[in-house]
């Protein structure tokens, strides 16, 4: 990993390191050659050993979570925020303009204050550069950025599946999405329906009917590639019996005259040079198992002539590309490092 | 179970009893008070002890699978066929017109010979009364029937989710369905992608783009309630890491002026007296875990005002209501028994 | 199920019906022909609909949990207690001597006050007839009993695996047991290590070194068949990624001169007429999947000549035979009903 | 990863790269800074794209498996053999004495020809240096070695759990082991009992009674640290519903006078400087989830005073430290590279 040598070492803190997203950031930072791991802060877990909360993080098992505070986070070049929404703005203010602040929460994702308030029921905190490098113009916006909003896990999977077709006008602007997620997507919340005994052997939906908070984020991303023509999103998330992974099944009606060849050509062109997006060979379909623990996105397209619809399926690891990996990818861009530095390209299978 | 007394005892054979569908029929028949279990036949497993193939069927563990033959199946009042498609017609011919023959395979489900040949690539064998009692007019057709085609597992889940809305004109005729299935739906086929190590922790699609053979069956069922107006079906099946269960997420654009109240009223009316379909209380969503091993169908509806779509989610056990339980339900109707005789109404959870 | 007719109908209440054990008792009572389901009480879930807590119990989904109280439990012939330990004694006192009180908790299992206090750290409440009918003399003690202590799930699996060999002196009195349990064995406790994301894909031990509270119960059962010669038990429980099931691997050194033939003969004799214990054919091994949801116990034995040890493996469903099914089996005996009434003999597989 | 620079680049081939062990070697080699990936050979999968068989290995998805042959393997510095037992000897002969040949199969593990023939039923091929660096004297034997036998997955977990206690005489020489494995341990074999629908939700034993081929390998390892005093091993392997991981529960009777303090001191001393073995803090227990995808071994010890036994539990990833990771660790030693080069120290969780 020669890039490991060309880069200066940056000092990185993680605020909210005791949750699943925080733990995944630490896992990836431990493999990043240009990073020195600084403070790891937590709320209720403060004072506990990292190894007691994240037994898989052997190399830092003996370290202790510090209480959440401005002082604890001071003196770092980069600070990742893995906090419940509503917590990030105040913390970010205290960190100074030169610190790279990367928010893995929702606070700075939405551009429309009214939409934010309708879905989150709290005052809008603002909007930061959006950390999805594969979107048109995103890399330019992220280069040198000091504030970055990491996309939600579902919006990452769905946007990368649909924006090429929507942007190229291959389909109409009423997309229908069903996305299956592993249960880590719900975080380490102590709720009965997340207990192993309830989860194993069962698939169930939630937030049906457009109420999931990721719905407006998906719409915002797709509308951005249609010169502002609004895109309607029917989004249904499902919980499946696996720890990690999102498989998004996305469809929309084909624009008259569009055929499979054109569709494939658009996706091939869009993703030809993307390091983390794999348009699979024809006939091969994505699976969450194939991207487990990696920053890869698997994408495949199909035209259904009878139903006159385009179907696009994408697979990601919700905690890696969907959260912490995407965050590191944006950090690399903000710091001028090679975009792929420290990010796994292979999944863990079987 | 007073019905257990009013019925005569019928002698029942199962052809293809060594597979998952066959094993589930035997499991249910062992709990049916009006049934005497006759021949259990198999192809490659003939000669093996039932307990070696189905270790969960203790009460018949010591019995042996007989070779598949007309003689083995002779002398029964009811014969269930759990065979690869293409095998049923010949066997049925040898069984005589008074025997109740219930085909759990696909051979007699489709009414259109051309559609059959396009999807199955073999000559059409014909069409039998369709064993989905909840459909309009189905009970009349099944009463006294001597040949019954059991619906596919996906069509059972999807049809019961959508026919009330489609039939009442609450939505347009372009339905979009993503259905997640447990891996027993693929049968006991020895394929690498069905190995536990590949399946656990992974969700993946298959037969994307309208090529799954259940697609025309779903379209046939929905078209039947629209006075023949064709219904287009965009159907994507997914495999999830669980042994059993189907969760179907179904949506279609709302007819102008339709609201949530009307939708709920239609579903309440449709399923008010159905013994095996539960329209859940508002805000409660189906899960496959809740119907594990039972003949129940859980259904819930939601209106998405922003996307202007109706979303209906249904959950079944693919082997019970989706195959063997639905088959027994139709057998009860054909024999004039109470429809619910011997069919579990509670799931196994957690 | 002719037994269903010969019996009077008894009115049954379940105290603590909102937990996993309570839910399983209700599931089984719904299939018992001689039972009328009375009060279902709960602590924190009181006032909630049964269907909101146990979505699989469709037939009683609309009922509501009553607050835990003596009045709520009054007027029943049988009361099942599914409570945290320490709660049962007080409740039982209020129920009158003619009521059949069946405690699925630990309070009345241990005969030795000192052992109780050492493992539970609270005053000993006493000792009731022990609800493991397969033990020598147990059926006599349970016939007509009005107070019954249901065995723990691990002790059920381990005792039925080992007591024939220990009782017949085929092995020494130092048994070593490793038992794998599904996560429902930990109850519906909201603990991080029981979350689906932590449980799936991981096996881990707990209470290692003889500290599990079921250890003295196992020792008590085995010592009872050795004319009081103490039996030492090295017991290690493991948690596995499945909702239900216990697989117990039990071994002890063979008594000099003991061979495989003698061992098999003893187990065949012991379990020849037991309705719920299956000594599997030689070479076939138990699996928890085969007894899922049933009251069956699968047992198999092997002699290891090189290590000079007997290995016995047993499989049960921890919630059925291991808790609620065993409780109903004892209820049947206490009421003079056929022992198997209302108890599933087939598992749910695959 | 400074070691990445000091090393020359070696050219590495993998024979049998299409199986689970082969795929895991490739996954790890892709992350090794001193390796250039050469030929990937296969038997039945020859001619297929790597991505079709190992969809998680994106960086080499486009490469094609070559047919198994001496020519294909010629011209490499290191050749990993991931073959069915019996295949390695012939292949190794053709590779020349200077090539580092690392056999992940069983052929060269056992020192005793008679034992080999009894357990494998084929002629003994010989014995190579044993690739478990943590054993006394092993690193010296592996330095510069050109033939290496990689230990079996169970022997790796069990030996590292027990050899310190057995070697220090803390326990007697009759060890009892129950080890739970994920289903990838059985390889990509198309057997019904390995199908996802059979595996999920079920735990079952196999090769009970000392017949598993890893039993004599465990005995050989433990006997090696007792000055030749024979150690008897009672070994029972279980299959659990997870893709990867081994959790070994190992126990033996304590030598009179041994206490917990002494035990802990021996294990602390033994593993103080081992890069891949973590003796966990007191009270914390290993889990397979914590070492998923990593080369780490988690170990914990407990003394059971009542049963007078030592219980040691270890957790590994059967495909990483248990097979391919252990193989790379030995390759590093054979080539004089830093032992930890290219080997993951963190697990993937949740």
Tab-separated table of C-alpha atoms in Angstrom, chain B residues 192 291 318:
chain	number	residue	atom	x	y	z
B	192	UNK	CA	-23.891	-24.469	-4.212
B	291	UNK	CA	-46.789	-17.452	10.746
B	318	UNK	CA	-44.152	-20.957	2.023
